[in-house]
Coordinates of C-alpha atoms in Angstrom, one line a residue:
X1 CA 0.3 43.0 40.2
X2 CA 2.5 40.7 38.8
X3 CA 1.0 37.8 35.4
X4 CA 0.2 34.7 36.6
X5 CA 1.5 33.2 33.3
X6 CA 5.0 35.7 32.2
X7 CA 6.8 35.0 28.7
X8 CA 9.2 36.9 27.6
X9 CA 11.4 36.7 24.8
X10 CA 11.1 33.1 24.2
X11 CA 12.2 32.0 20.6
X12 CA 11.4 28.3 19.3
X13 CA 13.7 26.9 16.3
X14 CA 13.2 24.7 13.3
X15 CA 15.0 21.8 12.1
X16 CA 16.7 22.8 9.1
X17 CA 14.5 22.6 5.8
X18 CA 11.3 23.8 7.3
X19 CA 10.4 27.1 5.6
X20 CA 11.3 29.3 8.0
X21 CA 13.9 28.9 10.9
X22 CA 11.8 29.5 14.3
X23 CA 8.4 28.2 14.9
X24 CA 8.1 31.8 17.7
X25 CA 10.6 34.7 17.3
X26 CA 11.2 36.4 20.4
X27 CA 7.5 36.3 21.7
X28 CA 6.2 38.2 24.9
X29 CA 2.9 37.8 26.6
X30 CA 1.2 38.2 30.3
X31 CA -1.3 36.4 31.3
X32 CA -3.3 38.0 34.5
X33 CA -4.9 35.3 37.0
X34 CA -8.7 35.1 35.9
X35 CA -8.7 36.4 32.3
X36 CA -8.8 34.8 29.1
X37 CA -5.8 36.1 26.7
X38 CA -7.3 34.5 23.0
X39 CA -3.9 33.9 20.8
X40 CA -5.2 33.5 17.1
X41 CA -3.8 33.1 13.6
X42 CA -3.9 30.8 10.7
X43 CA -2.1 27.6 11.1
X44 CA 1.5 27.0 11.1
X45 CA 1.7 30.7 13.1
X46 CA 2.9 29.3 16.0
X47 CA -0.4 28.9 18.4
X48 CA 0.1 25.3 19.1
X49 CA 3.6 25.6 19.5
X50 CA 3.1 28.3 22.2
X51 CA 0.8 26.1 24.2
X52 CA 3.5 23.0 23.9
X53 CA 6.1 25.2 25.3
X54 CA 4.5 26.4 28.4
X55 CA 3.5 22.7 29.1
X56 CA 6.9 21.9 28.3
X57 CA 6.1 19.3 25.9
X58 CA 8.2 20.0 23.2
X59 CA 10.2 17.0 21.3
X60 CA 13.6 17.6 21.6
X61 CA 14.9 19.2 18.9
X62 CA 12.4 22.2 18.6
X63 CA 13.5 22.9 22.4
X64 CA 13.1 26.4 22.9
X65 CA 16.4 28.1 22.8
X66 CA 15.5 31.5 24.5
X67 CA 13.5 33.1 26.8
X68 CA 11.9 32.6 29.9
X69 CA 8.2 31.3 30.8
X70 CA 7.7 31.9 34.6
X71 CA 4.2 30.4 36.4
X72 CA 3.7 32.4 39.1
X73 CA 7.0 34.0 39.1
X74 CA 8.8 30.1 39.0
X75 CA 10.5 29.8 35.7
X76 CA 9.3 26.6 34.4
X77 CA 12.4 25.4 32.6
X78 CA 14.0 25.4 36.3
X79 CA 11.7 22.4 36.9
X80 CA 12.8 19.1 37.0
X81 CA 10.8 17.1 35.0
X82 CA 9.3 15.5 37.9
X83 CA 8.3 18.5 39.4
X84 CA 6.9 19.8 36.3
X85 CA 5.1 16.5 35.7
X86 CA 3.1 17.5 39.1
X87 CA 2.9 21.1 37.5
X88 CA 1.1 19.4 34.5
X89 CA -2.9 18.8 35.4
X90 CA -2.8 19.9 38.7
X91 CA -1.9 24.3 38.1
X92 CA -1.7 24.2 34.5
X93 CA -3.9 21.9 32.6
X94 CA -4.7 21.4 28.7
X95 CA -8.2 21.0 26.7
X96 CA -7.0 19.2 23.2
X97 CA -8.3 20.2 20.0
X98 CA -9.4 16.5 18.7
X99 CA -11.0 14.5 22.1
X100 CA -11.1 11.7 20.7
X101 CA -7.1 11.6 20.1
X102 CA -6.6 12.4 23.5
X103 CA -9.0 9.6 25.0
X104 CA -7.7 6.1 25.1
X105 CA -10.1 4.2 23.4
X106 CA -9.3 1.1 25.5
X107 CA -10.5 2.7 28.9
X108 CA -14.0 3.9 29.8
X109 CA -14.1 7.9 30.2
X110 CA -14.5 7.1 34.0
X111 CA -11.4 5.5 34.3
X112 CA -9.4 7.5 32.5
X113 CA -10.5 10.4 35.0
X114 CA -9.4 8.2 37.6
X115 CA -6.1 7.8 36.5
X116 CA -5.9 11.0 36.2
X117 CA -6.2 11.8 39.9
X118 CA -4.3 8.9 41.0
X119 CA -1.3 10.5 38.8
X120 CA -1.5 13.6 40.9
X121 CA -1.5 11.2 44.6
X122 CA -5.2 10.5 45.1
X123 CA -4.9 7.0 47.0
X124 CA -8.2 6.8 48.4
X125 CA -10.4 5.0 46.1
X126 CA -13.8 5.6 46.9
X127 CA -13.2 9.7 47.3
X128 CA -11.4 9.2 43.7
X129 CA -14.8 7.6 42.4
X130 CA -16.8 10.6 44.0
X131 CA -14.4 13.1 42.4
X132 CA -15.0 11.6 39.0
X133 CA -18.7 11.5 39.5
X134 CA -18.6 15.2 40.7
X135 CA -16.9 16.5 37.4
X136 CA -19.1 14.6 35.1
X137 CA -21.7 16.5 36.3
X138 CA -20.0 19.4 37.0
X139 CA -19.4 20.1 32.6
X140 CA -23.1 19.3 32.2
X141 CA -23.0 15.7 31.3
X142 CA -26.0 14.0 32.1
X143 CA -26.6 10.7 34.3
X144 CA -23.1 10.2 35.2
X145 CA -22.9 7.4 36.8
X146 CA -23.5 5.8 33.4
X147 CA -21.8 8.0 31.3
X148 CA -18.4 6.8 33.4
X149 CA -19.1 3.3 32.6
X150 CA -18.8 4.3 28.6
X151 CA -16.2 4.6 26.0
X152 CA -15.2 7.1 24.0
X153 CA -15.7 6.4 20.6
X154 CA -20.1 5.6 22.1
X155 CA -20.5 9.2 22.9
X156 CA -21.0 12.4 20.4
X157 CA -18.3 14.9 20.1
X158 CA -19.8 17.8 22.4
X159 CA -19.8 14.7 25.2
X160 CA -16.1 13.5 24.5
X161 CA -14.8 17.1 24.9
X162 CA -16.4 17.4 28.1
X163 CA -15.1 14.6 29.5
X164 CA -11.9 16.4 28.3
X165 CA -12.3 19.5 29.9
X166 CA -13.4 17.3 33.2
X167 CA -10.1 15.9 33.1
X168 CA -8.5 19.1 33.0
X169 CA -10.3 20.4 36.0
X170 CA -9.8 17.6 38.7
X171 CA -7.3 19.7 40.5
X172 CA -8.9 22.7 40.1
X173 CA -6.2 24.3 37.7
X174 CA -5.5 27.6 38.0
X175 CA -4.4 27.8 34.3
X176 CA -6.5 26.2 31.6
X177 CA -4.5 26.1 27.6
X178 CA -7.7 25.2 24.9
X179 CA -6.3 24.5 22.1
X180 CA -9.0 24.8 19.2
X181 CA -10.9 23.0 21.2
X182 CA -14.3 23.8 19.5
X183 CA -13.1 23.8 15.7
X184 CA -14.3 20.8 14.6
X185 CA -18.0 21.4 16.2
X186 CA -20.8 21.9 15.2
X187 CA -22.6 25.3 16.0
X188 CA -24.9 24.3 18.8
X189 CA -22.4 21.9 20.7
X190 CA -19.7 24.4 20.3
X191 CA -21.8 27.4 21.9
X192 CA -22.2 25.1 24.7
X193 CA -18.9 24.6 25.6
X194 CA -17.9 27.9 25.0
X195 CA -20.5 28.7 27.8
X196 CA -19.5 25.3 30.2
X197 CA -15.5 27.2 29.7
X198 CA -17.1 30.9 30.2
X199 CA -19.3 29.5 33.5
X200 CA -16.2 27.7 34.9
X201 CA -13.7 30.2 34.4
X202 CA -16.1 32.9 35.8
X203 CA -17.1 30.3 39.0
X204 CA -12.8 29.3 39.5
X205 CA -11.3 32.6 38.6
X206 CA -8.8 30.5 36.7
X207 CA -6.7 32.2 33.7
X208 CA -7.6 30.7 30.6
X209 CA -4.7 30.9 27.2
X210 CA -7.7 29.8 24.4
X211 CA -6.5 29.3 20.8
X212 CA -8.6 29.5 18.1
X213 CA -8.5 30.8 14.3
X214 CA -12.5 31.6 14.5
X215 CA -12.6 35.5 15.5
X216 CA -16.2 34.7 15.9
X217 CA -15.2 32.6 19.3
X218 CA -12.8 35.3 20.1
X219 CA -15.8 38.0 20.0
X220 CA -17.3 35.5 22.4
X221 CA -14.5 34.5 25.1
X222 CA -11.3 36.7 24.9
X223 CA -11.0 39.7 27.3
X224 CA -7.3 40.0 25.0
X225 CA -6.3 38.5 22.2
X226 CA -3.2 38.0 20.7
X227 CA -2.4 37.7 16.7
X228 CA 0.5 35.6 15.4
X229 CA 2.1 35.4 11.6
X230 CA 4.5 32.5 10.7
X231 CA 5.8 33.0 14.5
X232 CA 5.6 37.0 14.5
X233 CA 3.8 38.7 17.2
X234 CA 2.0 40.8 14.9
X235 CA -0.9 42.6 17.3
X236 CA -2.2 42.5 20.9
X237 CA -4.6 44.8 22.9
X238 CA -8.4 44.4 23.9
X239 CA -10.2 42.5 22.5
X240 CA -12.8 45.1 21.9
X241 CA -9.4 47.0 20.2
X242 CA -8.3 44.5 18.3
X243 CA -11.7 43.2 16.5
X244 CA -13.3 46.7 15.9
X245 CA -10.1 48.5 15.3
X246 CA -7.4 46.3 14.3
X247 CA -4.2 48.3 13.6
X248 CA -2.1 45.5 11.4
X249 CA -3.2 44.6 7.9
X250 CA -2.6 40.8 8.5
X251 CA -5.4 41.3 11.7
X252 CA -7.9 43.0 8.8
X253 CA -7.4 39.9 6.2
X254 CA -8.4 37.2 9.4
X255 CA -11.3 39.7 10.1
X256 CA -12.1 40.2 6.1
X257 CA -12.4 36.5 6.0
X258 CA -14.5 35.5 8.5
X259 CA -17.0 38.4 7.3
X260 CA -16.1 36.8 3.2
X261 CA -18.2 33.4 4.8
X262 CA -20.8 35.0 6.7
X263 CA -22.8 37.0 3.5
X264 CA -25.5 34.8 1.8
X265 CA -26.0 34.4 -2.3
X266 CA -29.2 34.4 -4.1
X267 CA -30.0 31.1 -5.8
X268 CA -29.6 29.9 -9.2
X269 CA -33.1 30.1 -11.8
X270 CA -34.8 27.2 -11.3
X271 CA -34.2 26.1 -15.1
X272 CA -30.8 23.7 -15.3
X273 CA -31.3 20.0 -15.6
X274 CA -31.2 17.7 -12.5
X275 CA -28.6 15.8 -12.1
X276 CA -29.0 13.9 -9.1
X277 CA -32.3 13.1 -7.5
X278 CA -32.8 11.1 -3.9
X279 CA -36.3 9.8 -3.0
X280 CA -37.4 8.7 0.8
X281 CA -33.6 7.5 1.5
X282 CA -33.8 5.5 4.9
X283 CA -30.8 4.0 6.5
X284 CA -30.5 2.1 10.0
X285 CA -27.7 1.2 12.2
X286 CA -27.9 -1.1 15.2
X287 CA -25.6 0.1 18.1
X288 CA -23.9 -2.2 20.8
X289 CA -25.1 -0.2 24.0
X290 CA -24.2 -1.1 27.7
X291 CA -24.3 -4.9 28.9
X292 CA -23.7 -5.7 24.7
X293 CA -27.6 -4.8 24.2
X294 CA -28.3 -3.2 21.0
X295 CA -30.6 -0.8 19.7
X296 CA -31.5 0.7 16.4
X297 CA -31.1 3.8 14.8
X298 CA -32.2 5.6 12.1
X299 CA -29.8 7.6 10.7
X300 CA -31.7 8.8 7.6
X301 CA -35.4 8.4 8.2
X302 CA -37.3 9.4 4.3
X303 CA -34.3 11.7 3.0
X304 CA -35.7 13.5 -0.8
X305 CA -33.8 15.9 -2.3
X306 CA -32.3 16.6 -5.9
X307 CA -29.4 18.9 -7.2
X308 CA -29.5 20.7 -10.5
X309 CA -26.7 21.3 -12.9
X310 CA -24.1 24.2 -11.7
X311 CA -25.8 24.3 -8.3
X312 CA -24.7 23.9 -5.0
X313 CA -26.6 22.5 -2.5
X314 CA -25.5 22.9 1.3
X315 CA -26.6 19.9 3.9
X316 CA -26.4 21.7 7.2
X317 CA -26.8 20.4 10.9
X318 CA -25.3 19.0 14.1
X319 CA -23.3 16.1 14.9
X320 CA -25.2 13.3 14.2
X321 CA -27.9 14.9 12.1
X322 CA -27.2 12.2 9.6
X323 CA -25.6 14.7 7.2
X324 CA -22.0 12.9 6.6
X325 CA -24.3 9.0 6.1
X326 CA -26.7 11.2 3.7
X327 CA -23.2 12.1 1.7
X328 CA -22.3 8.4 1.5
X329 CA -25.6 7.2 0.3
X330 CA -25.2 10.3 -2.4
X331 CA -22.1 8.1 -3.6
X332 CA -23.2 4.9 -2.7
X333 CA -20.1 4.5 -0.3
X334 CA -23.1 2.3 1.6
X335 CA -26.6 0.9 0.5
X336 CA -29.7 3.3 1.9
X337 CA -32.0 -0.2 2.8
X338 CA -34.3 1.7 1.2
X339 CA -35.6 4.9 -1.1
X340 CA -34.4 5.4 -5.0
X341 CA -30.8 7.4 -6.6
X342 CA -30.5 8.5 -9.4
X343 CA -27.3 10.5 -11.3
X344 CA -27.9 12.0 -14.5
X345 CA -31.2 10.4 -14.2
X346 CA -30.1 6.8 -13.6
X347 CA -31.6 4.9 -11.2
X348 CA -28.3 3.7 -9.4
X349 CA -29.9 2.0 -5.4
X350 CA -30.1 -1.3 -7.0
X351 CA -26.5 -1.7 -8.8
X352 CA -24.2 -4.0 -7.8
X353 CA -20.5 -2.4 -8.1
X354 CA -19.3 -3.9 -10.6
X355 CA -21.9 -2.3 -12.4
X356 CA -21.5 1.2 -10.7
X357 CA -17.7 1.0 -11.2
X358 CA -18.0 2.8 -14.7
X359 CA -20.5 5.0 -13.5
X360 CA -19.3 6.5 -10.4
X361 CA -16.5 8.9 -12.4
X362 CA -20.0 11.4 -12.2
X363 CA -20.3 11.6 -8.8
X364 CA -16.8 12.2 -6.4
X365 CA -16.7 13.0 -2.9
X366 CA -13.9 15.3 -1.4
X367 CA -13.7 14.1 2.3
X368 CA -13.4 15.8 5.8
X369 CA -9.8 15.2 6.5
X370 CA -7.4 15.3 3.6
X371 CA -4.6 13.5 5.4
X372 CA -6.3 10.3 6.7
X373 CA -7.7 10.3 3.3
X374 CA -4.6 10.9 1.1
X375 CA -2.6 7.6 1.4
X376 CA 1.0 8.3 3.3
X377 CA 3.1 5.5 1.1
X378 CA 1.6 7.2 -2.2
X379 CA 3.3 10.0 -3.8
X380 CA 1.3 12.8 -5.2
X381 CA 1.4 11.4 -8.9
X382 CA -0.1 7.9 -8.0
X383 CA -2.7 9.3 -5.5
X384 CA -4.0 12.0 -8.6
X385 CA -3.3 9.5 -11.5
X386 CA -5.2 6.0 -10.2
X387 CA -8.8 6.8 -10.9
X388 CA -8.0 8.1 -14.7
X389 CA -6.1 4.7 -15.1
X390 CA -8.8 3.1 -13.5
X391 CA -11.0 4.3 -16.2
X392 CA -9.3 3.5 -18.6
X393 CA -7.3 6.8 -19.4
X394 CA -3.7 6.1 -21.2
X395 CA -1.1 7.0 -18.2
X396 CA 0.8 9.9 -20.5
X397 CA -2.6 11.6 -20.4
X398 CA -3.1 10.7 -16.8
X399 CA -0.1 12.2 -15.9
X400 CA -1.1 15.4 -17.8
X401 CA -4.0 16.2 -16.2
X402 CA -2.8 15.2 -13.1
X403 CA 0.0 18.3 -13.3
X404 CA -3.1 20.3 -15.1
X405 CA -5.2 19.9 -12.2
X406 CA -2.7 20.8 -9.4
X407 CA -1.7 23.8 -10.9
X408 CA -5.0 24.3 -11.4
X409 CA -5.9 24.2 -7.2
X410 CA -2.3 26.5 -7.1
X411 CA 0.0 24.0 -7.0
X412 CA 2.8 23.5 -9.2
X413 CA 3.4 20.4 -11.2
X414 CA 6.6 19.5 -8.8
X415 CA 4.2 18.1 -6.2
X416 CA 3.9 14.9 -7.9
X417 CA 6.6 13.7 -6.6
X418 CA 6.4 14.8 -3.4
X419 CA 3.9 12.9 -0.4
X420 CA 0.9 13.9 1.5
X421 CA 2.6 14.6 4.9
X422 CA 5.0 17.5 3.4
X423 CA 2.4 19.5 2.5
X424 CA 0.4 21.9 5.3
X425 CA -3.6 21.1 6.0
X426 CA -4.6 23.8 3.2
X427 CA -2.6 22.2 0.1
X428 CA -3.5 18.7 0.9
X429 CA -7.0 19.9 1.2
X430 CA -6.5 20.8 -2.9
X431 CA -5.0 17.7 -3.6
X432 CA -7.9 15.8 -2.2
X433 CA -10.0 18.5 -4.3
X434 CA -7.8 17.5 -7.6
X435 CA -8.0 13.9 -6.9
X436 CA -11.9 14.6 -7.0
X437 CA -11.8 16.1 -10.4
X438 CA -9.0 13.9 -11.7
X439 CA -11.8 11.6 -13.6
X440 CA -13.8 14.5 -14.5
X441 CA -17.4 14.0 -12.2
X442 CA -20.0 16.0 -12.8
X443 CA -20.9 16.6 -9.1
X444 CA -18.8 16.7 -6.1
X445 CA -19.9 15.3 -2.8
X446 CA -18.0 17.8 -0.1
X447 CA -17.9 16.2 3.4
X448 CA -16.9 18.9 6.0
X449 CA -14.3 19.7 3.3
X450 CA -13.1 23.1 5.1
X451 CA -14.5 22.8 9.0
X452 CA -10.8 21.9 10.3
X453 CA -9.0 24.7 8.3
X454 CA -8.2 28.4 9.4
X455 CA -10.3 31.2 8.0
X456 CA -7.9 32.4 5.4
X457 CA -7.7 28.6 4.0
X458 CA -11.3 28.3 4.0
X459 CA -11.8 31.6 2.0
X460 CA -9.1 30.2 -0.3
X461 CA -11.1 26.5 -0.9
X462 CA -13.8 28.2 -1.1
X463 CA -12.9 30.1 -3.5
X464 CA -11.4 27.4 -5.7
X465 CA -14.8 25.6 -5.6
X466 CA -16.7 28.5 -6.7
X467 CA -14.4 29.2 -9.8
X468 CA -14.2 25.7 -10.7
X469 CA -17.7 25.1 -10.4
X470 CA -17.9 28.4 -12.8
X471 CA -15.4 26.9 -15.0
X472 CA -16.5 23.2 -15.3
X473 CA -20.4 23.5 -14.6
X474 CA -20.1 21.4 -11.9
X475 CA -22.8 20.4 -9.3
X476 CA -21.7 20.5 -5.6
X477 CA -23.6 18.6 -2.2
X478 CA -22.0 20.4 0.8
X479 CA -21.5 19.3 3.6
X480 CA -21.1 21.8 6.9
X481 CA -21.8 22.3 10.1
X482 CA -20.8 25.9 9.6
X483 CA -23.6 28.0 8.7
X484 CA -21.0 30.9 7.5
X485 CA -19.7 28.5 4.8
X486 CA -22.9 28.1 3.4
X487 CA -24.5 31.0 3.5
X488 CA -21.1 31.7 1.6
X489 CA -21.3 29.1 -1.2
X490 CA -24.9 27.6 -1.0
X491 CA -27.6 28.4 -3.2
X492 CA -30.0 26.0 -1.5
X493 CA -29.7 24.9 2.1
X494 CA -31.7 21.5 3.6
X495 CA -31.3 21.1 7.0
X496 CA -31.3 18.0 8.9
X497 CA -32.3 16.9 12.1
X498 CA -32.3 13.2 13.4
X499 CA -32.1 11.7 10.1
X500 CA -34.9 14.4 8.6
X501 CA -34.9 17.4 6.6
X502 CA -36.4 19.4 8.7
X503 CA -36.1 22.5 6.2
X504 CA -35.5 23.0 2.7
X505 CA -35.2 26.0 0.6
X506 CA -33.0 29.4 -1.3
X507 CA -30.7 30.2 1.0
X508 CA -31.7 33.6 1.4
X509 CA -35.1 32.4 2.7
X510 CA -33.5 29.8 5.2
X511 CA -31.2 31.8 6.7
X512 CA -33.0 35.5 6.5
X513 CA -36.6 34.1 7.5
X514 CA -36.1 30.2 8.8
X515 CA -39.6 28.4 9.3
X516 CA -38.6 25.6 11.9
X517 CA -37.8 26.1 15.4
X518 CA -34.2 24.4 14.7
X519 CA -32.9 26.3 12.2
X520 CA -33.7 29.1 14.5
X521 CA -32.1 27.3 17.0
X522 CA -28.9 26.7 14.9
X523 CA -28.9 30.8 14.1
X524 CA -28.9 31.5 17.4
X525 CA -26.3 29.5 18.6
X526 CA -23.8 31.2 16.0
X527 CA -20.7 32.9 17.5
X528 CA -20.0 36.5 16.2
X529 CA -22.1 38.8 13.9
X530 CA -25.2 37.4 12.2
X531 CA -25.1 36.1 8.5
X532 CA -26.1 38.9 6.1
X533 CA -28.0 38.2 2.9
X534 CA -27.0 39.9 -0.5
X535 CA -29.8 42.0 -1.9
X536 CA -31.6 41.3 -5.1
X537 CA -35.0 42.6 -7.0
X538 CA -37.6 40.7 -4.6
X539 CA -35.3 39.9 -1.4
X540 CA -34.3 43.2 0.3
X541 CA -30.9 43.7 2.3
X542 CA -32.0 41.6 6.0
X543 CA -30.3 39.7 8.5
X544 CA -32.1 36.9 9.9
X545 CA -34.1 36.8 13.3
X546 CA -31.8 36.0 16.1

């Protein structure tokens, strides 16, 4: 029987000064009509790249140069570009990683599903708006008639990547690419839409190319998988074969490291000095809603919690728990309205900044995305340097700590000069890390600081935190929605629900024997094996209730 989806040989240059001269090197792949083919690796391997040249959407001058990708037996570079514009959406269509980049934030979701099928020659208006109603429902999205009528940036993350993956199946494709398209999720919203894709590639018998670094949603979608190395096709085979018994060494490491941030440490004796304490933390929005009403809601509702010195303390939950607004209060990056914070045992709710200015050098925050946070017209000296100098540091000292502290996150001392957008996700991910410690804080506020990275990079920030928490005593807030990761780095664990801790406790305890019926929910939502907790004296090997 021949693929549905046939690639063979097909080789992708780089402009000259990357570091390395293809993107793909001679890479071969089917693609049978109904199964899922899972291409992972970490990033820069080449997954996205792959996707990009079956859609054809390459810029110019990574064109690939050789090769062949034939759609059911057509070879697409035959194509016009009209005729593969038809091609596009209609047989082969594409789930993005980030939704809210590939919604216009100018259009409600419903119209941008109906320009979507008036692209592809619906006319009829009325059958258009049935069509769009229909797939709403269709990915699980509740009410739809209203839903349609919303935009983008007033629904959650799980509800913007359905509307995504509605898009993608107006014409019924009979190719679907995801690309990473539950990375940045949390655990609950990304099982369910790993089931919505699993129940509507099952119910269409559509071929799906998924790409992913997490070999936890491998062991739950891929009947193959593929593994690619700086453009190499390193492995393929069942995916049974290939996460059981991987043959290359390069597969082992991506399986080594997923299983590194799945194993839960004891905590810390309960002796070290607090450092920072919150008290019944409230903190309200009010949201525009449809026809400009508003409503308000509580996005911390009677937070308490306190961190002790050398400990690190993981915040855990879904979207919209409340978890990334607790981290803001934590730095006072906004005013809880009401509650008491204290660092090093200074009561700091009622300070005005110009009285927290000379204070907040003890508490840093490393944020979620290193790039939107790393200013682009800054080189790496000014962006590591202006918080010492703000403090009053002389700037030959600045400067020398500033080289310090990227060679101590693995950098050499010749990225000062350089700017955030040369370096890949991982190293700007430890400048944002050494901008953190540039003023020497005592505790670190880390906002999602490792969802969007591949497994290999997480194990590798993770790491760095660890020995620099070792190394410089600090105290660490965590923030994840990956319950691996902090099993990994956690001693404590508060989970939060609507606003609330719902749970609080040694990570051992919350992970192996969970009290509330969310945490349990959260557990069993988790792709792959279950979280394992390290033995000790009075907590016996056990993995937690599923």
């Amino acid at each position: 029987m021949s693929a549905l989806l046939d690639i063979q040989q097909l080789r992708i240059a780089l402009p000259a000064g990357a570091d390395r001269s293809h993107a793909l090197y001679d890479l071969s792949l089917q693609l049978q009509a109904g199964e899922v083919l899972c291409v992972v690796g970490e990033s820069g391997s080449g997954k996205s790249m792959l996707a990009n040249a079956v859609l054809r959407m390459l810029p110019q001058h990574l064109a690939a140069h050789g090769g062949v990708v034939r759609f059911a037996g057509q070879d697409l570079a035959a194509l016009s570009e009209a005729q593969m514009r038809q091609r596009r959406g209609r047989d082969i269509a594409m789930v993005f990683q980030e939704p809210m980049s590939a919604l216009n934030p100018l259009l409600t979701v419903g119209k941008q599903i109906d320009e979507t099928l008036k692209a592809h020659g619906q006319r009829d208006r009325a059958k258009r708006q049935a069509r769009v109603l229909e797939l709403l429902g269709y990915v699980g999205l509740a009410q739809p008639s209203q839903l349609c009528q919303r935009y983008p940036f007033e629904l959650s993350g799980g509800q913007r990547q359905r509307v995504v993956i509605a898009m993608a199946l107006a014409f019924a494709p009979r190719l679907l690419i995801a690309d990473e398209p539950t990375s940045a999720l949390d655990v609950t919203t990304q099982a369910q839409i790993l089931d919505l894709l699993k129940r509507i590639q099952r119910e269409t018998g559509m071929a799906m190319l998924f790409i992913t670094h997490d070999f936890a949603v491998v062991q739950a979608v891929a009947d193959r998988v593929l593994v690619l190395e700086r453009g190499h096709l390193i492995e393929q085979g069942p995916a049974a074969q290939v996460l059981q018994a991987p043959k290359a060494a390069y597969t082992r490491r991506l399986l080594d490291a997923v299983a590194a941030t799945g194993v839960a440490r004891p905590a810390l004796p309960a002796t070290a000095a607090q450092v920072l304490a919150a008290q019944g933390l409230h903190k309200a929005f009010v949201r525009r809603t449809l026809l400009w009403r508003s409503r308000r809601v509580d996005a911390l509702a009677d937070v308490s919690l306190s961190l002790r010195q050398g400990e690190t303390l993981g915040v855990v939950g879904e979207s919209g728990s409340g978890k990334s607004t607790l981290g803001r209060a934590l730095v006072r990056l906004l005013t809880p309205d009401s509650g008491t914070l204290a660092w090093q045992g200074q009561a700091v709710q009622g300070l005005s900044q110009a009285r927290l200015r000379p204070l907040r050098q003890g508490v840093q925050m490393i944020f979620q995305d290193p790039f939107a946070s790393l200013n682009p017209r800054q080189r790496i000296d000014q962006i590591l340097m202006t918080g010492p100098l703000a403090h009053g540091v002389p700037v030959a000292q600045a400067r020398q700590r500033a080289e310090r502290l990227l060679e101590r996150v693995g950098l050499s001392a010749a990225a000062m000069a350089r700017y955030p957008q040369e370096f890949s996700g991982g190293q700007r991910q430890r400048i944002g890390i050494a901008r953190a410690l540039a003023v020497q804080p005592q505790v670190l506020i880390a906002d999602e600081c490792v969802s969007a990275l591949d497994a290999l990079i997480q194990v590798q920030i993770l790491e760095l935190l660890e020995s620099l928490q070792r190394e410089l005593g600090l105290s660490i807030v965590f923030i994840t929605h990956d319950l691996r990761v902090a099993a990994r780095l956690c001693d404590r664990i508060a989970v939060m629900k609507d606003g609330r801790v719902v749970e609080e406790g040694d990570t051992l305890r919350v992970l192996g024997q969970p009290r509330h019926a969310y945490t349990r929910a959260l557990l069993a939502a988790l792709p792959g094996p279950p979280i394992v907790a390290l033995p000790t004296a009075d907590a016996p090997l056990k993995e937690p209730s599923r």
